[in-house]
Short mmCIF file of C-alpha atoms and ligand atoms in Angstrom, two decimals:
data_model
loop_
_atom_site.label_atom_id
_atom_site.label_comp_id
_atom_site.label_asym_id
_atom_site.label_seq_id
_atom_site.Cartn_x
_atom_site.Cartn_y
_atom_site.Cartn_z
CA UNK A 78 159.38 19.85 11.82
CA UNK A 79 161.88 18.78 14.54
CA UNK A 80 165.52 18.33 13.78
CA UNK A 81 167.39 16.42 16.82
CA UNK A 82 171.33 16.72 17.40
CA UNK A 83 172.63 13.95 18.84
CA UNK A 84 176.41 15.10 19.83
CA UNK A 85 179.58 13.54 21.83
CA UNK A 86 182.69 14.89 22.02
CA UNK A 87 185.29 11.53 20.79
CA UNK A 88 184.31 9.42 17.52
CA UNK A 89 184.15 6.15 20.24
CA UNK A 90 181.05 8.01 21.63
CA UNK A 91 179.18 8.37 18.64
CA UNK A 92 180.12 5.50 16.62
CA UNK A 93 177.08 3.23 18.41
CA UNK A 94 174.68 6.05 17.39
CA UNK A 95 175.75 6.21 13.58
CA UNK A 96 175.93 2.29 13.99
CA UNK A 97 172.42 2.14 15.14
CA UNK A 98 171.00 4.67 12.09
CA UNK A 99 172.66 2.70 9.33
CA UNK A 100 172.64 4.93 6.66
CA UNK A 101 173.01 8.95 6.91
CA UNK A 102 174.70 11.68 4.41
CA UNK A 103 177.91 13.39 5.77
CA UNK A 104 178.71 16.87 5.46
CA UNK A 105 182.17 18.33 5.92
CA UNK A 106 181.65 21.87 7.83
CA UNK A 107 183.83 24.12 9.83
CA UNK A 108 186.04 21.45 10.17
CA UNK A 109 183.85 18.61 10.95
CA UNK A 110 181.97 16.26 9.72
CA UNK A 111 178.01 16.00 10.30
CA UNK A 112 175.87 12.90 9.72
CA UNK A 113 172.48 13.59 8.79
CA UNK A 114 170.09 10.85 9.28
CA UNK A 115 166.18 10.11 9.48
CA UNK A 116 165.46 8.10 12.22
CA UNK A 117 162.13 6.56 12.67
CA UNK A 118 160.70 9.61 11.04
CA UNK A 119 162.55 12.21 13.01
CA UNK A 120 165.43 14.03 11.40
CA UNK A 121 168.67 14.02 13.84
CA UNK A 122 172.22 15.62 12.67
CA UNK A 123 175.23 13.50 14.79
CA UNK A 124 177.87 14.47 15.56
CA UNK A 125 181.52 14.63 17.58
CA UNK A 126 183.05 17.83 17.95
CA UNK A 127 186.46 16.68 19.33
CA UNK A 128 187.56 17.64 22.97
CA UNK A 129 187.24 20.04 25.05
CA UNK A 130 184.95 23.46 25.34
CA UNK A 131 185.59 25.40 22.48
CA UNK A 132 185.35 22.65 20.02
CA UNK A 133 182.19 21.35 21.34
CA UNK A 134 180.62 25.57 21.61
CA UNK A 135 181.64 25.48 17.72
CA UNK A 136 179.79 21.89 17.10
CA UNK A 137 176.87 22.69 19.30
CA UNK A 138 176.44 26.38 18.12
CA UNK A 139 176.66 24.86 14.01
CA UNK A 140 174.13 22.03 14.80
CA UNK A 141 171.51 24.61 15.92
CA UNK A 142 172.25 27.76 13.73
CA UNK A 143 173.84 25.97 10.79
CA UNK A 144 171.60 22.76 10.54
CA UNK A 145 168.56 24.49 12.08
CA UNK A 146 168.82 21.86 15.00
CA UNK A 147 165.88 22.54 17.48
CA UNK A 148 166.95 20.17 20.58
CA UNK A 149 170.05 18.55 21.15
CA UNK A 150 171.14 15.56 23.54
CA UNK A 151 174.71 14.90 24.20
CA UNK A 152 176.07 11.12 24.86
CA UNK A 153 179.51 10.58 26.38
CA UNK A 154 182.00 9.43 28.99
CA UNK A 155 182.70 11.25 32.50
CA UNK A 156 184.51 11.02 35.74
CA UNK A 157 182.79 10.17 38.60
CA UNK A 158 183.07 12.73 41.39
CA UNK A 159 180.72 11.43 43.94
CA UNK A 160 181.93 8.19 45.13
CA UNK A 161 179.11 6.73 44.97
CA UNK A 162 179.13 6.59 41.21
CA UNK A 163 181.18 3.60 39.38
CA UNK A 164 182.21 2.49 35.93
CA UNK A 165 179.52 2.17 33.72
CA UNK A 166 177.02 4.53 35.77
CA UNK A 167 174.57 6.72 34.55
CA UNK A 168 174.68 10.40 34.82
CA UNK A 169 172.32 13.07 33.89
CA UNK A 170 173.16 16.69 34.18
CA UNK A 171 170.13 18.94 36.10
CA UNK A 172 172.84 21.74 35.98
CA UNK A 173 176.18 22.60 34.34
CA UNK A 174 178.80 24.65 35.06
CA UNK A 175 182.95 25.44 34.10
CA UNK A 176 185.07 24.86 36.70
CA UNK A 177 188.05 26.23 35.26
CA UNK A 178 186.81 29.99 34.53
CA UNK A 179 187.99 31.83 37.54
CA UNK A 180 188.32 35.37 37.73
CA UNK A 181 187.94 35.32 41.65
CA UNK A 182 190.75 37.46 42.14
CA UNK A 183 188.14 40.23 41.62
CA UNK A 184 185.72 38.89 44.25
CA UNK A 185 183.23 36.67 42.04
CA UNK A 186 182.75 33.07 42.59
CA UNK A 187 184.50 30.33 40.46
CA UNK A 188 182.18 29.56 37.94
CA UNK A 189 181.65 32.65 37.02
CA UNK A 190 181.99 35.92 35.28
CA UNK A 191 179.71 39.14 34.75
CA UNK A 192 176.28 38.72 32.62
CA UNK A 193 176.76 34.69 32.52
CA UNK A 194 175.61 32.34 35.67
CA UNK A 195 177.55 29.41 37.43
CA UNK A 196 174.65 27.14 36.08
CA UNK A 197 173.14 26.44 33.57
CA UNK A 198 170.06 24.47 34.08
CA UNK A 199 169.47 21.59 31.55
CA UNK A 200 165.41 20.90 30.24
CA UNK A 201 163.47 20.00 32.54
CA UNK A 202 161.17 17.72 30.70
CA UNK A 203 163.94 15.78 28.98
CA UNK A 204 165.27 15.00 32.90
CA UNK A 205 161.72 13.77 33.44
CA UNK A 206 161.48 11.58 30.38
CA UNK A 207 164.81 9.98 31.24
CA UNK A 208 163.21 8.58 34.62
CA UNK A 209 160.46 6.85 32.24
CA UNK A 210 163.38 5.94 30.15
CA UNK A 211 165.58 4.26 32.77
CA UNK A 212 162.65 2.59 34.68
CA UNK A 213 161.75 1.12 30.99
CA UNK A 214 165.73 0.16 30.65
CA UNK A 215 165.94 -1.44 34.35
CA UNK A 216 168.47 0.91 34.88
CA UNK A 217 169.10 3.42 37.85
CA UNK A 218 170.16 7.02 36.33
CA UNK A 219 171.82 9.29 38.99
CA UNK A 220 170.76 13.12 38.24
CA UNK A 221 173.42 15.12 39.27
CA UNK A 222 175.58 18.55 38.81
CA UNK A 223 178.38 18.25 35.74
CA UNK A 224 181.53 20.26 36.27
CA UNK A 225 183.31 21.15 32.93
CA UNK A 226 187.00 22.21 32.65
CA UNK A 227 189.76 22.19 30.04
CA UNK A 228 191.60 19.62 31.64
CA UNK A 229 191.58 15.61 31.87
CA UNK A 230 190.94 15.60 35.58
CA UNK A 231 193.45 12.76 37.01
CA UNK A 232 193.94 13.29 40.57
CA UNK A 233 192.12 13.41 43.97
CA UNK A 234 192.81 16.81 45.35
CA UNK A 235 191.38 18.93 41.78
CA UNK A 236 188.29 16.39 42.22
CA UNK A 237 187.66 16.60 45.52
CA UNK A 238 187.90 20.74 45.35
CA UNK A 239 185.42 20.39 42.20
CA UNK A 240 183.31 18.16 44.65
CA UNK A 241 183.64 21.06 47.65
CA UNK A 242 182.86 23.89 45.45
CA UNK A 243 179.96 22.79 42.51
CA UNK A 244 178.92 20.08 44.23
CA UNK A 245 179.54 18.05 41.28
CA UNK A 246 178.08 14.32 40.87
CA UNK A 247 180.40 14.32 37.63
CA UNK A 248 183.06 16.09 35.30
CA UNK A 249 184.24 16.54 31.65
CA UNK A 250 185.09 18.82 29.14
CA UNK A 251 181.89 19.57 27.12
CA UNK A 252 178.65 19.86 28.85
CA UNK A 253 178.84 22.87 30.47
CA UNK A 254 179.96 24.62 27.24
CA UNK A 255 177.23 23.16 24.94
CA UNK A 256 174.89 24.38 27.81
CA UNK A 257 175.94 27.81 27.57
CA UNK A 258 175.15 27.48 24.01
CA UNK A 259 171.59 25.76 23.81
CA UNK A 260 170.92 28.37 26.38
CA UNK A 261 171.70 31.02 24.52
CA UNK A 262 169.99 30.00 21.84
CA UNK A 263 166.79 29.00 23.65
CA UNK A 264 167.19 24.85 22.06
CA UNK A 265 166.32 22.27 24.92
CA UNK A 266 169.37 20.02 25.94
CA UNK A 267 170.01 16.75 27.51
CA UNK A 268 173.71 15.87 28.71
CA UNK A 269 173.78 11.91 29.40
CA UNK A 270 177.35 10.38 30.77
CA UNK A 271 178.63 7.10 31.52
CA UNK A 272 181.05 7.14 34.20
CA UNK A 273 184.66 5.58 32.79
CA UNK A 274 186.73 6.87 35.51
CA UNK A 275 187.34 8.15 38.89
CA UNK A 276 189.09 11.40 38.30
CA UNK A 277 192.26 9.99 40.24
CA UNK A 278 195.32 9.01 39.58
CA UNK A 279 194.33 5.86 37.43
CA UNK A 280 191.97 8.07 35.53
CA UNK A 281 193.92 7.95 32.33
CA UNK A 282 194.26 3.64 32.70
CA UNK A 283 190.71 3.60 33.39
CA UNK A 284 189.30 5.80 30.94
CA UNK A 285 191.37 3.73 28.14
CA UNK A 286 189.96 0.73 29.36
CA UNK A 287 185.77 1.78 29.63
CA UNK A 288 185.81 4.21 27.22
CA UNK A 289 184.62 2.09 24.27
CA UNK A 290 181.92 0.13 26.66
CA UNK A 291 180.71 3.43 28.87
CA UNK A 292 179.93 5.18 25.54
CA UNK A 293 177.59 2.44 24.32
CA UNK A 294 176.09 2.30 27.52
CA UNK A 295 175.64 6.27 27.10
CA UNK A 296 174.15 5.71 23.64
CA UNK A 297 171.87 3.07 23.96
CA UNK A 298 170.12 5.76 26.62
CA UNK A 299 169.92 8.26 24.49
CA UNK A 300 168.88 6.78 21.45
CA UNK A 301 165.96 5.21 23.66
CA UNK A 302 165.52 9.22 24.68
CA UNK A 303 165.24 9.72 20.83
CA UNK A 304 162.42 7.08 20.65
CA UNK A 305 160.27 8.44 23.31
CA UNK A 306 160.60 12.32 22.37
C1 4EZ B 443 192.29 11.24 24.98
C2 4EZ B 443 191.78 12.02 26.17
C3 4EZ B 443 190.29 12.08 26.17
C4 4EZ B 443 189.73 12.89 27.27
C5 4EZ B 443 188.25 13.19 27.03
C6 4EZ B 443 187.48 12.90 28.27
N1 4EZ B 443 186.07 13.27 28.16
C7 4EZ B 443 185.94 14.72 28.03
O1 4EZ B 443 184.63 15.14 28.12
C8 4EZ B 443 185.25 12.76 29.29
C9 4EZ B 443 186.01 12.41 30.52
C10 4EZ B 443 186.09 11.16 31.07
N2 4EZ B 443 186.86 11.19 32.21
C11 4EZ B 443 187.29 12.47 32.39
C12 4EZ B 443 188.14 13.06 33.36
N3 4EZ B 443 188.65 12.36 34.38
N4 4EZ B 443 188.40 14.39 33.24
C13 4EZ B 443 187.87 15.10 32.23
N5 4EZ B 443 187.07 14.59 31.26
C14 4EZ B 443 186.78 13.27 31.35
#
């Protein structure tokens, strides 16, 4: 029996997913809250971990080993790092890494540290359904490299050297931690972002503004993932 999480990181990016379900019990756990729902037959847990890698390791690591979760797509905001990609544009993640865990002073790449990988590699089949998904939706869905990092990325020169060194389509603070996690525990994963910024120095002005509208664009994709899967 498959049990789908359905995660974000901020209440704005999950509040059109718990809109679109209705009804749904809420459990209070580890200091969050998890909405249980059954949606068109499947069972799906939602929920927002609150910002930033370790909260989202301790959402996405409950969801699977505390709720028995067996696949898990995230919905959210980004910041566009190629400039090709605007407000409101689609992103899906074929890889993820952390682009704030450096230990290069002992030779190893940024990215990385001994026993883990600068990438994680997101399913493969879920990237493939989200072509049928977008082509069904009209809509063009760039699939790209997320960069994750502790840090609200607002200006050109940290983007630009998270462009030159993961060659990054996108960046947050959550995907490349829940990756690590569904990984680990062998659950399929799907990371879907809406662009709401550009990283820069208006990043902060920008992401106020297109928060609220990016993250329904994010969920109405991923809830049309949910149908299809
Ligand atoms: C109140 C502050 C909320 C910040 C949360 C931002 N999310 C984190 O996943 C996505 C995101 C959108 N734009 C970003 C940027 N420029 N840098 C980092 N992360 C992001």
């Amino acid at each position: 029996m498959q049990k789908i999480a359905i995660m974000g990181a901020m209440p704005e990016e999950v509040a059109p997913i718990l809109e679109k379900l209705g009804s749904y019990k809420t459990t209070e756990y580890a200091g969050n809250k998890y909405y249980e729902a059954s949606y068109k037959g499947i069972e799906v847990v939602v929920a927002y971990s609150k910002i930033g890698k370790v909260f989202s390791t301790l959402t996405a690591t409950t969801m699977i080993e505390h709720f028995g979760c067996d696949r898990l797509l995230f919905s959210g905001v980004a910041g566009a790092v190629s400039p090709e990609l605007k407000v409101g544009d689609l992103v899906v993640a074929t890889k993820l890494s952390q682009h704030d865990l450096d230990i290069t002073a002992f030779g190893h790449p940024y990215g990385f540290v001994p026993e883990g990988a600068v990438f994680v590699e997101a399913d493969k089949d879920m990237i493939e359904l989200s072509k049928k998904v977008a082509s069904k939706m009209g809509k063009s869905v760039k699939e790209g490299i997320i960069a994750t990092g502790d840090q609200f990325v607002a200006n050109e020169e940290r983007k630009n050297w998270i462009l030159e060194t993961f060659d990054a389509s996108a960046l947050e603070m959550e995907g490349g931690s829940v990756a690590v996690v569904c990984n680990a525990l062998n659950v399929p994963f799907f990371i879907l972002r809406s662009i709401s910024d550009a990283a820069d120095m208006d990043a902060s002005f920008s992401f106020d503004e297109f928060l609220e509208s990016s993250a329904i664009i994010s969920a109405e994709f991923v809830m049309n993932m949910v149908d299809e899967i």
